[in-house]
Amino acid sequence: MRFEVNGAVVETDPRPGQCARTLLRETGHVEVKKGCDAGDCGACSILLDGEPTHSCIVPAMRLDGRSITTAAGLAPGDELHPVQEALATGFGFQCGFCTPGMSVTASTLTADDLPDLDRRMKGNLCRCTGYRPIREAIRASVLGPVRETGGAASGGSACVTPAAPEAARCSDGLAQTHAEPGAGRTSAPSHGHGIPGAPGDGLAQTHAEPGAGRTSAPSHGHGIPGGGKVGSSVVPEAARRIVQGREPYTFDEPVPGGPPLVLRVVTSPHPHARIVSIDTAAALAVPGVVAVFTHEDVPDVRYSTGRHEHRTDDPDDTRMLDDVVRHVGQRVAAVVADTAEAADAGCRAVTVAYEVLPAVFDPEQARTPGAPLLHPDRTPEERVMDAGRNVVAGFHLGHGGDIDAALAASHTTVTGEWRSSRVTHAALETHGAVGWLDDDGRLVVRSSTQVPFLVRDELAHIFDLAPDRVRVYAPRVGGGFGGKQELFTEDLTALAVLALGRPVAYEYARTDQFVRASLRHPMRVRATLGADADGTLTAMKLDVLSDTGAYGNHAIGVLFHSCAESTTLYRVPTKWIDAEAVYTNNPPSGAFRGYGLGQVVFAVESAMDALAVELGIDPFDLRRLNAVREGDSLHPDVGEESHEEDLVWGSYGLDQCLDLAQDALRRGNGVDAPAGWRVGVGMAAAMIATMAPRGHIAHTTATLRPDGTFLLRVGTAEFGNGTSTVHRQIAATVLDAAPDRLELWAADTDAVRHDTGAFASAGTTVAGKALHAACTVLRRRMIDIAAELVGADAAGATLVASGVRVGDEVVPWARVIAAAPADQVDATGLTADGAEFGDFRSLAFNVHAVRVAVDPETGTVKVLQSVQTADAGVVINPAQCRGQIEGGAAQALGGALYEEVYVEDGVVLNPVFRTYRVPQFADVPDTEVYFAETDDSLGPFGAKSMSESPYNPVGAAIGNAVSRALGRRGYELPFSRDRVWRLAGGAGAPPATVWPMAGESSPASV
């Protein structure tokens, strides 16, 4: 068969049943990605004779005689098509996995297509960006750049990110002292974000003037011009490669030792069963099958797929392959073969006899006496709280005395039961790993993971290996959202590699992501609030029930975190929380963006809105009255012990966030509701700690090489969170180095000593702070050595491209390295280390506000205006941070209006994107983003984390707006059309009276 790809002739014969996507990848065109293999996501898009086509649903044999163009061939050589150029420079990607396909489809559009852009692009999904920068890039490529105008102070349009923000007005520099380099730990928090000055004299820092609030395009800050430094919207270094599909992901690069064997799994059809026997003889007889592994072939070690800094944070309730299955889709056996087809045939040939066991799917029933037990033999020593009740974790704590008496004495109480659904992460790159043995016989695993070091350590634990006999690294990761803080594919991959001595690859299908990976914990939250007549909170009582599914990965952490900042946001004299996470025979739950906060915030913020309605108080004012304020205690006594003693007030911006959001709503945006639809306005607030509790560790290294370039070694992964760009900006600022002099080696257990991982929004506040420390030490060393060489005072020394300028002399880099003490030099150059241990955590705030229109006849909800205000500290990269907030808001909007994994008797009913609705272009409004003016004392350069937190308040804001539009309170996410229609009263029901915000006179319908 003969066809052309990007102008080059290809001659090959496809296998029977092969699709075009896999054939193109086998011929070297790995820019064609796999996101669904069902024609639903567009990651595999190509031009087939000039027409955008999903290659995953085109039979490979139909390529004969055709012309194919991929993202790598849209422009000649290394040039970019105009839409690729616009996507690259306009931050039209985050993880980038969807971007090659997105650029292919968008390359065919003309000005005539722009009015129908949502429909033309509906076949291409993006989980990261919220679509706004993609939409703008497409328009710019077709019409030419259009500069937005207006801003926070003068208009209601969404805030913008100019390509070259103006320099900041700065106050006088403030002297800032720092701890001496070494372990990187300080006994108490200090700013740690100055611009390096003279060695030994501390670091000078300048601050932007305070103001009413900046838009998503703050000034450079810290008195630094652009050039890739902190405060500028630096385009990611990988941007050009990403838009062409040339940036490698897990399965995009060759494997040492030749093409890997393919691993597939046999799965359970039962939600609960004991395996009586497994017959693998027929499978082993399938041509191409190399091995079959069952529970008899795996180490007798229990562990958790959930990964944390301390492996004891999760229950040891999982075996790699078990003789008891606890959910439909659980893996039963692993088949390894030369090809995917042979592996699939081998799986079909495995015969399994089961003894079906009683199952339980309702978490309320799961903890009642007589319910089927999932893990009856697990003990508290294995971190399972009460296996006899299916309770993996729980607590019953409070402060302030008798909660029921406090509620009874309150002037007003509101109560309700709120429920949140299962949601899939929908990262377009599915879970996967490929492994091999290197020349020294060491196990190497390349994985789509957020936590390579924690995976390395657990593999060493499972297989009884020394950690230095395992290397794990992550190339660019195609989205994570917490879902890749797990050990889902690496364990079986390692098992097969160690047993067979050959490379092995294990890649999830999209349906596996729904059935076998983790989902967001569905929760039931009963919330009761009491308040005085003026709205001052008097009491808060919560009853939280979390369904962890068949296994307890992240059950403990999610439960405790969900009830933390969601409740400590408010000053309440009397509080009581009952919370439990229980096993059921449903698919496993796990880490998800927000780590449980979104579910409990939904309940608490909805109850706060109900209280505002009951008392006739503006909901913004109710938060102003009751929210914690800077200086308040963050460590309330709980029983005889205190908790979260590592929380400190690094800065405070909630007051600004409330003002900015309310002002934006008052301005409006000129978008009107359809005639006859009811309009409602809603808001919600959220607070989050800037890193995970009990320590989050990052070791980093910065090295000066003889040619004047710098090698930066960090352990954290890049999966669209923007840390690789932020890390370069931090180094560029501290080292006065242009971006082209910086090389980053990241997410590799061979790179640095340790890194806890890319979760809990730690890329900037932990790894970034550690890198800042390393670069600061390196700068001081370079200047000290150069000053000593020329016998001059180091106070006035500066770093220039060719060396260190001391007075009138420039000491070349090679001379600096040659004069360095031996213990500061390694094989690559002059080196300095930095570390962060997460001893102290600050707090960040987000407020989301929306104006929605609701059609009571159909239950359709249309978001007319979406606003999020964020207390992000000093914004290191404005465009990236804006993108994180927009993307988080868009993902949360999906969970608030559309997304739900339907499970019936343990079976997932909608395990594909065709029936699980990830928001498309048409579903996501642009979100106006405004930043508070704060400067955090803990984060590098005053920055806070801002990856998870934008998700948390959105569901409650949507729910409050819909409830106010209809005059009836909604209690369940998502607010899908069927639920909203029923909430509106169904067919023929009289409309309820709208609940406007205090002082609002907008009519119930327009």
Short mmCIF file of N, CA, C and O in Angstrom, two decimals, residues 170-176 203-207:
data_model
loop_
_atom_site.label_atom_id
_atom_site.label_comp_id
_atom_site.label_asym_id
_atom_site.label_seq_id
_atom_site.Cartn_x
_atom_site.Cartn_y
_atom_site.Cartn_z
N CYS A 170 7.60 50.62 40.97
CA CYS A 170 8.08 49.92 42.17
C CYS A 170 8.36 50.90 43.28
O CYS A 170 8.77 52.04 43.05
N SER A 171 8.16 50.43 44.48
CA SER A 171 8.53 51.21 45.65
C SER A 171 10.02 51.03 45.91
O SER A 171 10.72 50.32 45.18
N ASP A 172 10.50 51.67 46.94
CA ASP A 172 11.92 51.52 47.29
C ASP A 172 12.24 50.06 47.59
O ASP A 172 11.43 49.34 48.14
N GLY A 173 13.43 49.64 47.24
CA GLY A 173 13.84 48.26 47.52
C GLY A 173 13.89 48.01 49.01
O GLY A 173 14.24 48.87 49.80
N LEU A 174 13.56 46.79 49.38
CA LEU A 174 13.60 46.39 50.78
C LEU A 174 14.69 45.36 50.97
O LEU A 174 14.77 44.39 50.24
N ALA A 175 15.53 45.59 51.94
CA ALA A 175 16.58 44.61 52.22
C ALA A 175 15.96 43.33 52.71
O ALA A 175 15.02 43.35 53.51
N GLN A 176 16.44 42.21 52.23
CA GLN A 176 15.88 40.91 52.62
C GLN A 176 17.03 39.96 52.92
O GLN A 176 17.90 39.74 52.08
N LEU A 203 19.62 39.96 49.96
CA LEU A 203 19.15 40.13 48.60
C LEU A 203 18.18 41.30 48.56
O LEU A 203 17.25 41.37 49.36
N ALA A 204 18.36 42.19 47.63
CA ALA A 204 17.49 43.35 47.53
C ALA A 204 16.21 42.99 46.83
O ALA A 204 16.21 42.19 45.89
N GLN A 205 15.11 43.58 47.26
CA GLN A 205 13.82 43.28 46.64
C GLN A 205 13.01 44.54 46.47
O GLN A 205 13.00 45.41 47.33
N THR A 206 12.33 44.63 45.33
CA THR A 206 11.40 45.72 45.13
C THR A 206 10.01 45.18 45.02
O THR A 206 9.80 44.03 44.68
N HIS A 207 9.03 46.01 45.33
CA HIS A 207 7.64 45.59 45.36
C HIS A 207 6.80 46.51 44.51
O HIS A 207 7.01 47.72 44.47
#
